[in-house]
Amino acid sequence: MLSRFLNVGTNWFGLLMIVRLGEDALATTTLITAVFTPVQIGCWSIFVAVSVISARSIVKKQYAYCAALLRQATLLAPVIALPMVILLYYVAPLLSLAGQPAHLIPPCSDYLKIIALSLIPSLFCINAQQFLYGIGKPRLALLFSTLTSITILTLTYLFIHGSYGFPNLGINALALANVIAYSTTFLVIVLFFYFSPLLKAFPLWQKPKSREKKIRQKILKIGLPISGQSCAELSALSFAVFMMGHFGPHALAAQQIVTQCSIIAMLIPLGIAHSVSIFVSQAKGQGYLPHQLRTAGYIGTAMALALMLKISFIYLFYHQHLLKLYTNQPLADEIGQLAQLFFIINAFTLLANCIRTVMAGFLRGLYETKLTMLNSIFCYWGIALPIGALLAFSTGIGPLGLRYAMLGALLIASWLLFKRFLLLTQYPHQQHASSIQ
């Protein structure tokens, strides 16, 4: 979970430095997040399959298979990333078509062209980290995440205002910092994997064999639905941001404040869900049946809810302190009022999403990835967006309509996945009785 905090939280702190450049910078980062986050997380999510598969293989001491898994994931990374890099280079016309404020598009486009260069090295780093999670060496993954985070934050601080003789890059500071940090970490990972005695049992440096094609197919079979789930969710959130843009820069700025805080908060259930998925995958590799693993789902959900309740309490009663993180100057009245209302709605949204996230992690450990993807597509694109658009533009509720619709959709999504969890983890005699009925 700490690695996830570092991977995503680092950019949050970087953006926190950027938004202090002014309200236009705050609105620009909203568009940047809406475009880049689905691309980045969508690509990264495919390779979550590496940890899930290697976790099941390592308990059987299949060291050669785990090594082949990492090799094939590394070969897949640039193939998946290159189309996304091209998309980021030519995103400006798409933002214009989406009706975004014209003065925000050039700085957003410049930023995305730079940070696109970080995508391929970041995928190499994520592959290595997922491999380390799966084989039971999460501290090494945390070490590499820490290196990346320290580099990004240090360079962003130096570049954002041109401190100590460094060039003044403004909002592009974070983009360049990502490129340098992930490239550096990748080189360190290569050297470590080559020389470290901790990984000698894994024949990582063998030439890929033709029979490893099945491993590549397995990565895609499990990983693409995971990516599809992430893309469905994040692209829906991005589409909601574009709809929010129709209400002006103030609505975008309020959206960005709450979204950035929520990203950090959601790392808690995401980290727990990832731990649950690896635990369940390892248990399946050891021969445990799904009904013997139900307790793991309950414990993971209880842990996540306990932590998220504290954050929801802060959102409800101390949101004014969160607003002060983003600027030393008083926010425009409209931004402050909208952000406070968004925080209150989001306090309940986080709890609903918490259950859904942990249940999805449990099902992922059983390789049930297609169902979670379909769940996200249905609830985000079938419920949240159309109802949100109706509430926002046809009923006069405005920006709040998008938030209310998202809350309702996540409640339904959580209920559906929890029902699936209960069905899969029934005792065999209960499943037989259910089938008869």
C-alpha positions as a Markdown table, in Angstrom:
| # | Residue | x | y | z |
|---|---|---|---|---|
| 1 | Met | 0.0 | 0.0 | 0.0 |
| 2 | Leu | 2.9 | 2.4 | 0.7 |
| 3 | Ser | 4.2 | 2.0 | -2.8 |
| 4 | Arg | 0.8 | 3.0 | -4.2 |
| 5 | Phe | 0.9 | 6.1 | -1.9 |
| 6 | Leu | 4.3 | 7.0 | -3.3 |
| 7 | Asn | 3.5 | 6.3 | -7.0 |
| 8 | Val | 0.3 | 8.4 | -7.0 |
| 9 | Gly | 0.8 | 10.6 | -4.0 |
| 10 | Thr | 4.0 | 12.0 | -5.4 |
| 11 | Asn | 2.2 | 13.5 | -8.3 |
| 12 | Trp | -0.5 | 14.8 | -5.9 |
| 13 | Phe | 2.2 | 16.8 | -4.0 |
| 14 | Gly | 3.7 | 17.9 | -7.2 |
| 15 | Leu | 0.4 | 19.2 | -8.5 |
| 16 | Leu | -0.1 | 20.9 | -5.1 |
| 17 | Met | 3.0 | 22.9 | -5.8 |
| 18 | Ile | 1.8 | 23.8 | -9.2 |
| 19 | Val | -1.7 | 24.9 | -8.2 |
| 20 | Arg | -0.1 | 27.6 | -6.0 |
| 21 | Leu | 0.8 | 29.3 | -9.2 |
| 22 | Gly | -2.8 | 30.6 | -9.5 |
| 23 | Glu | -6.4 | 29.8 | -10.4 |
| 24 | Asp | -5.5 | 29.2 | -14.1 |
| 25 | Ala | -2.9 | 26.8 | -13.1 |
| 26 | Leu | -5.4 | 25.0 | -10.8 |
| 27 | Ala | -7.9 | 24.7 | -13.7 |
| 28 | Thr | -5.1 | 23.6 | -16.1 |
| 29 | Thr | -4.1 | 20.8 | -13.8 |
| 30 | Thr | -7.7 | 19.6 | -13.8 |
| 31 | Leu | -7.5 | 19.0 | -17.6 |
| 32 | Ile | -4.1 | 17.5 | -17.3 |
| 33 | Thr | -5.3 | 15.0 | -14.6 |
| 34 | Ala | -8.5 | 14.2 | -16.7 |
| 35 | Val | -6.4 | 13.3 | -19.8 |
| 36 | Phe | -3.2 | 11.8 | -18.4 |
| 37 | Thr | -4.5 | 9.8 | -15.4 |
| 38 | Pro | -6.7 | 7.4 | -17.4 |
| 39 | Val | -3.9 | 6.9 | -19.9 |
| 40 | Gln | -1.2 | 6.3 | -17.2 |
| 41 | Ile | -3.3 | 4.1 | -14.9 |
| 42 | Gly | -4.9 | 2.3 | -17.8 |
| 43 | Cys | -1.4 | 1.2 | -19.0 |
| 44 | Trp | -0.2 | 0.5 | -15.5 |
| 45 | Ser | -3.2 | -1.6 | -14.6 |
| 46 | Ile | -2.6 | -4.2 | -17.3 |
| 47 | Phe | 0.6 | -5.2 | -15.5 |
| 48 | Val | -1.2 | -5.8 | -12.1 |
| 49 | Ala | -1.6 | -9.2 | -13.7 |
| 50 | Val | 2.1 | -9.8 | -13.2 |
| 51 | Ser | 1.7 | -9.7 | -9.4 |
| 52 | Val | -1.4 | -11.8 | -9.4 |
| 53 | Ile | 0.0 | -14.5 | -11.6 |
| 54 | Ser | 3.5 | -14.6 | -10.0 |
| 55 | Ala | 1.9 | -14.8 | -6.6 |
| 56 | Arg | 0.1 | -18.0 | -7.6 |
| 57 | Ser | 3.3 | -19.4 | -9.3 |
| 58 | Ile | 5.8 | -18.6 | -6.5 |
| 59 | Val | 4.0 | -20.8 | -3.9 |
| 60 | Lys | 4.7 | -23.7 | -6.3 |
| 61 | Lys | 8.3 | -22.7 | -6.6 |
| 62 | Gln | 8.0 | -22.0 | -10.4 |
| 63 | Tyr | 10.9 | -19.6 | -10.5 |
| 64 | Ala | 11.5 | -20.0 | -14.3 |
| 65 | Tyr | 7.9 | -19.3 | -15.0 |
| 66 | Cys | 8.0 | -16.1 | -12.8 |
| 67 | Ala | 11.1 | -15.0 | -14.7 |
| 68 | Ala | 9.4 | -15.6 | -18.1 |
| 69 | Leu | 6.4 | -13.7 | -16.8 |
| 70 | Leu | 8.6 | -10.6 | -16.2 |
| 71 | Arg | 10.3 | -10.9 | -19.5 |
| 72 | Gln | 7.1 | -11.0 | -21.5 |
| 73 | Ala | 5.6 | -8.1 | -19.5 |
| 74 | Thr | 8.7 | -6.1 | -20.3 |
| 75 | Leu | 8.3 | -6.8 | -24.0 |
| 76 | Leu | 4.6 | -5.8 | -23.9 |
| 77 | Ala | 5.2 | -2.5 | -22.2 |
| 78 | Pro | 6.4 | -0.4 | -25.2 |
| 79 | Val | 3.8 | -2.0 | -27.5 |
| 80 | Ile | 1.1 | -0.8 | -25.2 |
| 81 | Ala | 2.6 | 2.6 | -24.4 |
| 82 | Leu | 3.5 | 3.8 | -27.8 |
| 83 | Pro | -0.1 | 4.4 | -29.1 |
| 84 | Met | -0.8 | 6.3 | -25.9 |
| 85 | Val | 2.3 | 8.5 | -26.3 |
| 86 | Ile | 1.1 | 9.4 | -29.8 |
| 87 | Leu | -2.4 | 10.2 | -28.4 |
| 88 | Leu | -0.9 | 12.6 | -25.8 |
| 89 | Tyr | 1.1 | 14.4 | -28.4 |
| 90 | Tyr | -2.1 | 15.2 | -30.4 |
| 91 | Val | -4.6 | 15.8 | -27.6 |
| 92 | Ala | -5.1 | 19.6 | -28.2 |
| 93 | Pro | -7.7 | 19.2 | -30.9 |
| 94 | Leu | -9.7 | 16.8 | -28.8 |
| 95 | Leu | -9.7 | 19.3 | -25.9 |
| 96 | Ser | -11.1 | 21.9 | -28.3 |
| 97 | Leu | -13.8 | 19.5 | -29.5 |
| 98 | Ala | -14.7 | 18.9 | -25.9 |
| 99 | Gly | -15.4 | 22.6 | -25.4 |
| 100 | Gln | -12.7 | 23.3 | -22.8 |
| 101 | Pro | -11.6 | 26.9 | -22.1 |
| 102 | Ala | -9.4 | 27.9 | -25.0 |
| 103 | His | -6.7 | 29.6 | -22.9 |
| 104 | Leu | -6.1 | 26.4 | -20.9 |
| 105 | Ile | -5.5 | 24.1 | -23.9 |
| 106 | Pro | -1.9 | 25.3 | -24.9 |
| 107 | Pro | -0.3 | 24.9 | -21.4 |
| 108 | Cys | -2.2 | 21.6 | -21.0 |
| 109 | Ser | -0.9 | 20.3 | -24.3 |
| 110 | Asp | 2.7 | 21.3 | -23.7 |
| 111 | Tyr | 2.6 | 19.5 | -20.3 |
| 112 | Leu | 1.2 | 16.3 | -21.8 |
| 113 | Lys | 3.8 | 16.3 | -24.6 |
| 114 | Ile | 6.6 | 16.2 | -22.0 |
| 115 | Ile | 5.1 | 13.8 | -19.6 |
| 116 | Ala | 4.3 | 11.4 | -22.4 |
| 117 | Leu | 8.0 | 10.5 | -22.5 |
| 118 | Ser | 7.7 | 9.1 | -19.0 |
| 119 | Leu | 5.2 | 6.5 | -19.9 |
| 120 | Ile | 7.5 | 3.7 | -21.3 |
| 121 | Pro | 10.1 | 3.9 | -18.5 |
| 122 | Ser | 7.3 | 4.1 | -15.9 |
| 123 | Leu | 5.8 | 0.9 | -17.3 |
| 124 | Phe | 9.2 | -0.9 | -17.0 |
| 125 | Cys | 9.3 | 0.3 | -13.3 |
| 126 | Ile | 5.8 | -0.9 | -12.6 |
| 127 | Asn | 6.5 | -4.3 | -14.1 |
| 128 | Ala | 9.4 | -4.8 | -11.8 |
| 129 | Gln | 7.5 | -3.6 | -8.8 |
| 130 | Gln | 4.5 | -5.9 | -9.6 |
| 131 | Phe | 7.0 | -8.8 | -10.0 |
| 132 | Leu | 8.5 | -8.1 | -6.6 |
| 133 | Tyr | 5.0 | -7.9 | -5.0 |
| 134 | Gly | 4.1 | -11.3 | -6.4 |
| 135 | Ile | 7.3 | -13.1 | -5.3 |
| 136 | Gly | 6.9 | -11.7 | -1.8 |
| 137 | Lys | 9.5 | -8.9 | -1.8 |
| 138 | Pro | 7.3 | -5.7 | -1.3 |
| 139 | Arg | 10.0 | -3.9 | 0.5 |
| 140 | Leu | 12.2 | -3.8 | -2.6 |
| 141 | Ala | 9.2 | -2.4 | -4.6 |
| 142 | Leu | 8.8 | 0.2 | -1.9 |
| 143 | Leu | 12.5 | 1.1 | -2.1 |
| 144 | Phe | 12.3 | 1.8 | -5.9 |
| 145 | Ser | 9.0 | 3.8 | -5.4 |
| 146 | Thr | 10.8 | 5.9 | -2.8 |
| 147 | Leu | 13.6 | 6.6 | -5.2 |
| 148 | Thr | 11.2 | 7.7 | -7.8 |
| 149 | Ser | 9.2 | 9.9 | -5.4 |
| 150 | Ile | 12.2 | 11.7 | -3.9 |
| 151 | Thr | 13.5 | 12.4 | -7.4 |
| 152 | Ile | 10.2 | 13.8 | -8.7 |
| 153 | Leu | 9.5 | 16.0 | -5.7 |
| 154 | Thr | 13.1 | 17.4 | -5.6 |
| 155 | Leu | 13.2 | 18.2 | -9.3 |
| 156 | Thr | 9.7 | 19.7 | -9.3 |
| 157 | Tyr | 10.7 | 22.0 | -6.5 |
| 158 | Leu | 13.9 | 23.0 | -8.3 |
| 159 | Phe | 12.2 | 23.5 | -11.7 |
| 160 | Ile | 8.9 | 25.1 | -10.8 |
| 161 | His | 10.4 | 28.5 | -9.8 |
| 162 | Gly | 13.9 | 28.1 | -11.2 |
| 163 | Ser | 15.5 | 27.6 | -7.8 |
| 164 | Tyr | 19.3 | 27.5 | -7.4 |
| 165 | Gly | 20.0 | 28.4 | -11.0 |
| 166 | Phe | 17.7 | 25.7 | -12.5 |
| 167 | Pro | 15.4 | 26.7 | -15.4 |
| 168 | Asn | 12.0 | 28.1 | -14.5 |
| 169 | Leu | 9.6 | 25.7 | -16.1 |
| 170 | Gly | 6.3 | 26.6 | -14.3 |
| 171 | Ile | 3.7 | 23.8 | -14.6 |
| 172 | Asn | 6.0 | 21.8 | -16.9 |
| 173 | Ala | 8.3 | 21.2 | -13.9 |
| 174 | Leu | 6.4 | 18.1 | -12.8 |
| 175 | Ala | 6.3 | 16.7 | -16.3 |
| 176 | Leu | 10.0 | 16.8 | -16.8 |
| 177 | Ala | 10.6 | 15.6 | -13.2 |
| 178 | Asn | 8.6 | 12.4 | -14.0 |
| 179 | Val | 10.6 | 11.7 | -17.2 |
| 180 | Ile | 13.9 | 12.0 | -15.4 |
| 181 | Ala | 12.8 | 10.1 | -12.3 |
| 182 | Tyr | 11.3 | 7.1 | -14.0 |
| 183 | Ser | 14.2 | 6.9 | -16.4 |
| 184 | Thr | 16.7 | 7.0 | -13.5 |
| 185 | Thr | 14.7 | 4.4 | -11.5 |
| 186 | Phe | 14.5 | 2.1 | -14.5 |
| 187 | Leu | 18.3 | 2.1 | -14.9 |
| 188 | Val | 18.7 | 1.4 | -11.1 |
| 189 | Ile | 16.3 | -1.5 | -11.3 |
| 190 | Val | 18.1 | -3.1 | -14.3 |
| 191 | Leu | 21.4 | -2.9 | -12.4 |
| 192 | Phe | 19.8 | -4.3 | -9.2 |
| 193 | Phe | 18.1 | -7.2 | -11.0 |
| 194 | Tyr | 21.3 | -8.1 | -12.8 |
| 195 | Phe | 23.7 | -8.0 | -9.8 |
| 196 | Ser | 21.5 | -8.8 | -6.7 |
| 197 | Pro | 21.9 | -12.2 | -5.1 |
| 198 | Leu | 18.3 | -11.9 | -3.9 |
| 199 | Leu | 17.0 | -12.8 | -7.4 |
| 200 | Lys | 19.6 | -15.4 | -8.4 |
| 201 | Ala | 16.9 | -18.1 | -8.3 |
| 202 | Phe | 15.0 | -16.4 | -11.1 |
| 203 | Pro | 16.6 | -16.9 | -14.6 |
| 204 | Leu | 15.6 | -13.3 | -15.7 |
| 205 | Trp | 18.3 | -12.8 | -18.3 |
| 206 | Gln | 17.6 | -15.8 | -20.5 |
| 207 | Lys | 16.5 | -15.1 | -24.1 |
| 208 | Pro | 12.7 | -15.2 | -24.5 |
| 209 | Lys | 11.5 | -18.5 | -25.9 |
| 210 | Ser | 8.7 | -19.0 | -28.4 |
| 211 | Arg | 6.7 | -21.0 | -25.9 |
| 212 | Glu | 6.5 | -18.0 | -23.7 |
| 213 | Lys | 3.8 | -16.6 | -26.0 |
| 214 | Lys | 1.2 | -18.3 | -23.8 |
| 215 | Ile | 2.5 | -16.4 | -20.8 |
| 216 | Arg | 2.1 | -13.1 | -22.8 |
| 217 | Gln | -1.5 | -14.2 | -23.7 |
| 218 | Lys | -2.2 | -14.9 | -20.0 |
| 219 | Ile | -1.0 | -11.5 | -19.0 |
| 220 | Leu | -3.3 | -9.9 | -21.5 |
| 221 | Lys | -6.2 | -12.2 | -20.6 |
| 222 | Ile | -6.1 | -11.2 | -17.0 |
| 223 | Gly | -4.6 | -7.7 | -17.3 |
| 224 | Leu | -6.7 | -6.2 | -20.1 |
| 225 | Pro | -10.0 | -6.5 | -18.1 |
| 226 | Ile | -8.2 | -4.9 | -15.2 |
| 227 | Ser | -7.1 | -2.1 | -17.5 |
| 228 | Gly | -10.5 | -2.0 | -19.0 |
| 229 | Gln | -12.0 | -1.5 | -15.5 |
| 230 | Ser | -9.5 | 1.3 | -14.7 |
| 231 | Cys | -10.1 | 3.0 | -18.1 |
| 232 | Ala | -13.9 | 2.8 | -17.8 |
| 233 | Glu | -13.7 | 4.4 | -14.4 |
| 234 | Leu | -11.1 | 7.1 | -15.1 |
| 235 | Ser | -12.4 | 7.9 | -18.6 |
| 236 | Ala | -15.8 | 8.4 | -17.1 |
| 237 | Leu | -14.4 | 10.7 | -14.4 |
| 238 | Ser | -12.5 | 12.6 | -17.2 |
| 239 | Phe | -15.7 | 12.9 | -19.2 |
| 240 | Ala | -17.4 | 14.3 | -16.1 |
| 241 | Val | -14.6 | 16.8 | -15.8 |
| 242 | Phe | -15.2 | 17.9 | -19.4 |
| 243 | Met | -18.9 | 18.3 | -18.6 |
| 244 | Met | -17.8 | 20.3 | -15.5 |
| 245 | Gly | -15.8 | 22.5 | -17.8 |
| 246 | His | -19.0 | 23.8 | -19.3 |
| 247 | Phe | -19.7 | 25.5 | -16.0 |
| 248 | Gly | -16.5 | 27.5 | -16.3 |
| 249 | Pro | -13.0 | 27.6 | -14.7 |
| 250 | His | -14.3 | 28.0 | -11.2 |
| 251 | Ala | -16.2 | 24.7 | -11.3 |
| 252 | Leu | -13.1 | 23.1 | -12.8 |
| 253 | Ala | -10.9 | 24.5 | -10.0 |
| 254 | Ala | -13.3 | 23.2 | -7.3 |
| 255 | Gln | -13.4 | 19.9 | -9.0 |
| 256 | Gln | -9.6 | 19.7 | -9.1 |
| 257 | Ile | -9.3 | 20.4 | -5.3 |
| 258 | Val | -11.7 | 17.6 | -4.3 |
| 259 | Thr | -10.4 | 15.2 | -6.9 |
| 260 | Gln | -6.8 | 15.5 | -5.8 |
| 261 | Cys | -7.8 | 14.9 | -2.2 |
| 262 | Ser | -9.9 | 12.0 | -3.2 |
| 263 | Ile | -7.1 | 10.4 | -5.2 |
| 264 | Ile | -4.9 | 10.3 | -2.1 |
| 265 | Ala | -7.8 | 8.9 | 0.0 |
| 266 | Met | -8.6 | 6.2 | -2.5 |
| 267 | Leu | -5.1 | 4.9 | -2.3 |
| 268 | Ile | -6.0 | 3.3 | 1.0 |
| 269 | Pro | -8.6 | 0.8 | -0.3 |
| 270 | Leu | -6.6 | 0.3 | -3.5 |
| 271 | Gly | -3.6 | -0.7 | -1.5 |
| 272 | Ile | -5.7 | -3.1 | 0.7 |
| 273 | Ala | -7.4 | -4.5 | -2.4 |
| 274 | His | -4.1 | -5.2 | -4.0 |
| 275 | Ser | -2.9 | -7.0 | -0.9 |
| 276 | Val | -6.1 | -9.0 | -0.8 |
| 277 | Ser | -5.8 | -10.0 | -4.4 |
| 278 | Ile | -2.2 | -11.3 | -3.9 |
| 279 | Phe | -3.2 | -13.2 | -0.7 |
| 280 | Val | -6.2 | -14.8 | -2.5 |
| 281 | Ser | -4.1 | -15.7 | -5.5 |
| 282 | Gln | -1.4 | -17.3 | -3.3 |
| 283 | Ala | -4.0 | -19.2 | -1.4 |
| 284 | Lys | -5.6 | -20.5 | -4.6 |
| 285 | Gly | -2.1 | -21.7 | -5.7 |
| 286 | Gln | -1.8 | -23.6 | -2.4 |
| 287 | Gly | -5.1 | -25.4 | -3.1 |
| 288 | Tyr | -7.6 | -23.4 | -0.9 |
| 289 | Leu | -11.2 | -23.2 | -2.1 |
| 290 | Pro | -13.0 | -19.9 | -2.5 |
| 291 | His | -15.3 | -20.5 | 0.4 |
| 292 | Gln | -12.3 | -20.8 | 2.7 |
| 293 | Leu | -11.2 | -17.3 | 1.7 |
| 294 | Arg | -14.4 | -15.4 | 2.5 |
| 295 | Thr | -12.9 | -14.1 | 5.7 |
| 296 | Ala | -10.1 | -12.4 | 3.8 |
| 297 | Gly | -12.7 | -10.4 | 1.9 |
| 298 | Tyr | -14.4 | -9.4 | 5.1 |
| 299 | Ile | -11.2 | -8.4 | 6.9 |
| 300 | Gly | -10.0 | -6.3 | 3.9 |
| 301 | Thr | -13.3 | -4.5 | 3.6 |
| 302 | Ala | -13.5 | -3.8 | 7.4 |
| 303 | Met | -9.9 | -2.4 | 7.4 |
| 304 | Ala | -10.6 | -0.2 | 4.4 |
| 305 | Leu | -13.9 | 1.1 | 5.8 |
| 306 | Ala | -12.4 | 1.8 | 9.2 |
| 307 | Leu | -9.7 | 4.0 | 7.6 |
| 308 | Met | -12.1 | 5.7 | 5.1 |
| 309 | Leu | -14.6 | 6.6 | 7.9 |
| 310 | Lys | -11.9 | 8.8 | 9.4 |
| 311 | Ile | -11.3 | 10.5 | 6.1 |
| 312 | Ser | -15.0 | 11.0 | 5.5 |
| 313 | Phe | -15.3 | 12.6 | 8.9 |
| 314 | Ile | -12.6 | 15.1 | 7.8 |
| 315 | Tyr | -14.4 | 15.8 | 4.6 |
| 316 | Leu | -17.6 | 16.4 | 6.4 |
| 317 | Phe | -16.4 | 18.6 | 9.3 |
| 318 | Tyr | -12.9 | 19.9 | 8.4 |
| 319 | His | -13.0 | 20.4 | 4.7 |
| 320 | Gln | -12.2 | 24.1 | 5.1 |
| 321 | His | -8.7 | 23.1 | 6.2 |
| 322 | Leu | -8.2 | 21.1 | 3.1 |
| 323 | Leu | -9.0 | 24.1 | 0.9 |
| 324 | Lys | -6.1 | 26.0 | 2.5 |
| 325 | Leu | -3.6 | 23.5 | 1.2 |
| 326 | Tyr | -4.1 | 24.8 | -2.3 |
| 327 | Thr | -3.4 | 28.5 | -1.9 |
| 328 | Asn | -2.2 | 31.1 | 0.5 |
| 329 | Gln | -4.7 | 33.5 | -0.9 |
| 330 | Pro | -8.5 | 33.4 | -0.4 |
| 331 | Leu | -10.3 | 31.4 | -3.0 |
| 332 | Ala | -13.0 | 32.9 | -5.2 |
| 333 | Asp | -16.3 | 32.6 | -3.4 |
| 334 | Glu | -17.8 | 30.3 | -6.1 |
| 335 | Ile | -14.7 | 27.9 | -6.0 |
| 336 | Gly | -14.9 | 27.7 | -2.2 |
| 337 | Gln | -18.6 | 27.1 | -2.0 |
| 338 | Leu | -18.6 | 24.5 | -4.7 |
| 339 | Ala | -15.6 | 22.7 | -3.2 |
| 340 | Gln | -17.2 | 22.5 | 0.2 |
| 341 | Leu | -20.3 | 20.9 | -1.3 |
| 342 | Phe | -18.3 | 18.5 | -3.3 |
| 343 | Phe | -16.4 | 17.5 | -0.2 |
| 344 | Ile | -19.6 | 16.7 | 1.7 |
| 345 | Ile | -20.9 | 14.5 | -1.2 |
| 346 | Asn | -17.6 | 12.9 | -1.6 |
| 347 | Ala | -17.5 | 11.8 | 2.0 |
| 348 | Phe | -20.2 | 9.3 | 1.2 |
| 349 | Thr | -18.9 | 8.5 | -2.3 |
| 350 | Leu | -15.6 | 7.4 | -0.8 |
| 351 | Leu | -17.3 | 4.9 | 1.5 |
| 352 | Ala | -19.3 | 3.4 | -1.3 |
| 353 | Asn | -16.3 | 3.1 | -3.6 |
| 354 | Cys | -14.3 | 1.6 | -0.7 |
| 355 | Ile | -16.4 | -1.6 | -0.6 |
| 356 | Arg | -16.4 | -1.9 | -4.4 |
| 357 | Thr | -12.6 | -1.6 | -4.6 |
| 358 | Val | -11.9 | -4.3 | -2.0 |
| 359 | Met | -14.4 | -6.6 | -3.6 |
| 360 | Ala | -12.9 | -6.1 | -7.0 |
| 361 | Gly | -9.4 | -6.9 | -5.5 |
| 362 | Phe | -10.7 | -10.2 | -4.0 |
| 363 | Leu | -12.3 | -11.2 | -7.3 |
| 364 | Arg | -9.1 | -10.3 | -9.1 |
| 365 | Gly | -7.2 | -12.9 | -7.0 |
| 366 | Leu | -9.6 | -15.5 | -8.4 |
| 367 | Tyr | -8.9 | -14.2 | -11.9 |
| 368 | Glu | -12.5 | -12.8 | -12.1 |
| 369 | Thr | -11.4 | -9.7 | -13.9 |
| 370 | Lys | -14.0 | -9.5 | -16.7 |
| 371 | Leu | -16.9 | -9.2 | -14.3 |
| 372 | Thr | -15.3 | -6.3 | -12.5 |
| 373 | Met | -14.7 | -4.6 | -15.8 |
| 374 | Leu | -18.3 | -5.0 | -16.9 |
| 375 | Asn | -19.4 | -3.8 | -13.5 |
| 376 | Ser | -17.5 | -0.5 | -13.9 |
| 377 | Ile | -18.6 | 0.0 | -17.5 |
| 378 | Phe | -22.3 | -0.4 | -16.5 |
| 379 | Cys | -22.2 | 1.7 | -13.4 |
| 380 | Tyr | -20.0 | 4.5 | -14.7 |
| 381 | Trp | -21.1 | 4.8 | -18.3 |
| 382 | Gly | -24.6 | 3.3 | -17.9 |
| 383 | Ile | -25.7 | 5.1 | -14.8 |
| 384 | Ala | -23.3 | 7.8 | -13.5 |
| 385 | Leu | -22.7 | 9.8 | -16.7 |
| 386 | Pro | -26.2 | 9.8 | -18.3 |
| 387 | Ile | -28.0 | 10.5 | -15.0 |
| 388 | Gly | -25.3 | 13.1 | -14.1 |
| 389 | Ala | -25.7 | 14.9 | -17.4 |
| 390 | Leu | -29.5 | 14.9 | -16.9 |
| 391 | Leu | -29.2 | 16.3 | -13.4 |
| 392 | Ala | -26.5 | 18.8 | -14.3 |
| 393 | Phe | -28.0 | 20.3 | -17.5 |
| 394 | Ser | -31.7 | 19.5 | -17.5 |
| 395 | Thr | -32.9 | 19.9 | -13.9 |
| 396 | Gly | -30.9 | 23.0 | -12.9 |
| 397 | Ile | -28.9 | 21.3 | -10.2 |
| 398 | Gly | -25.7 | 22.2 | -12.1 |
| 399 | Pro | -22.2 | 20.8 | -11.1 |
| 400 | Leu | -23.7 | 19.0 | -8.0 |
| 401 | Gly | -25.7 | 16.8 | -10.3 |
| 402 | Leu | -22.6 | 15.1 | -11.6 |
| 403 | Arg | -21.5 | 14.3 | -8.0 |
| 404 | Tyr | -24.9 | 13.0 | -6.9 |
| 405 | Ala | -25.1 | 10.6 | -9.9 |
| 406 | Met | -21.6 | 9.3 | -9.2 |
| 407 | Leu | -22.6 | 8.5 | -5.6 |
| 408 | Gly | -25.6 | 6.6 | -6.7 |
| 409 | Ala | -23.7 | 4.6 | -9.3 |
| 410 | Leu | -21.0 | 3.6 | -6.9 |
| 411 | Leu | -23.6 | 2.4 | -4.4 |
| 412 | Ile | -25.1 | 0.1 | -7.0 |
| 413 | Ala | -21.6 | -1.1 | -8.2 |
| 414 | Ser | -20.6 | -2.0 | -4.6 |
| 415 | Trp | -23.8 | -3.9 | -4.1 |
| 416 | Leu | -23.4 | -5.9 | -7.3 |
| 417 | Leu | -19.8 | -6.9 | -6.6 |
| 418 | Phe | -20.6 | -7.8 | -3.0 |
| 419 | Lys | -23.4 | -10.1 | -4.2 |
| 420 | Arg | -20.9 | -11.8 | -6.5 |
| 421 | Phe | -18.4 | -12.1 | -3.7 |
| 422 | Leu | -21.0 | -13.9 | -1.5 |
| 423 | Leu | -22.0 | -16.2 | -4.4 |
| 424 | Leu | -18.5 | -17.3 | -5.2 |
| 425 | Thr | -17.5 | -17.9 | -1.5 |
| 426 | Gln | -20.5 | -20.0 | -0.6 |
| 427 | Tyr | -19.9 | -23.4 | 0.9 |
| 428 | Pro | -20.3 | -26.1 | -1.8 |
| 429 | His | -23.6 | -27.4 | -0.3 |
| 430 | Gln | -25.0 | -23.8 | -0.3 |
| 431 | Gln | -24.0 | -23.4 | -4.0 |
| 432 | His | -25.8 | -26.7 | -4.8 |
| 433 | Ala | -28.9 | -25.5 | -3.0 |
| 434 | Ser | -28.8 | -22.2 | -4.8 |
| 435 | Ser | -28.6 | -24.0 | -8.2 |
| 436 | Ile | -31.6 | -26.2 | -7.4 |
| 437 | Gln | -33.6 | -23.1 | -6.5 |
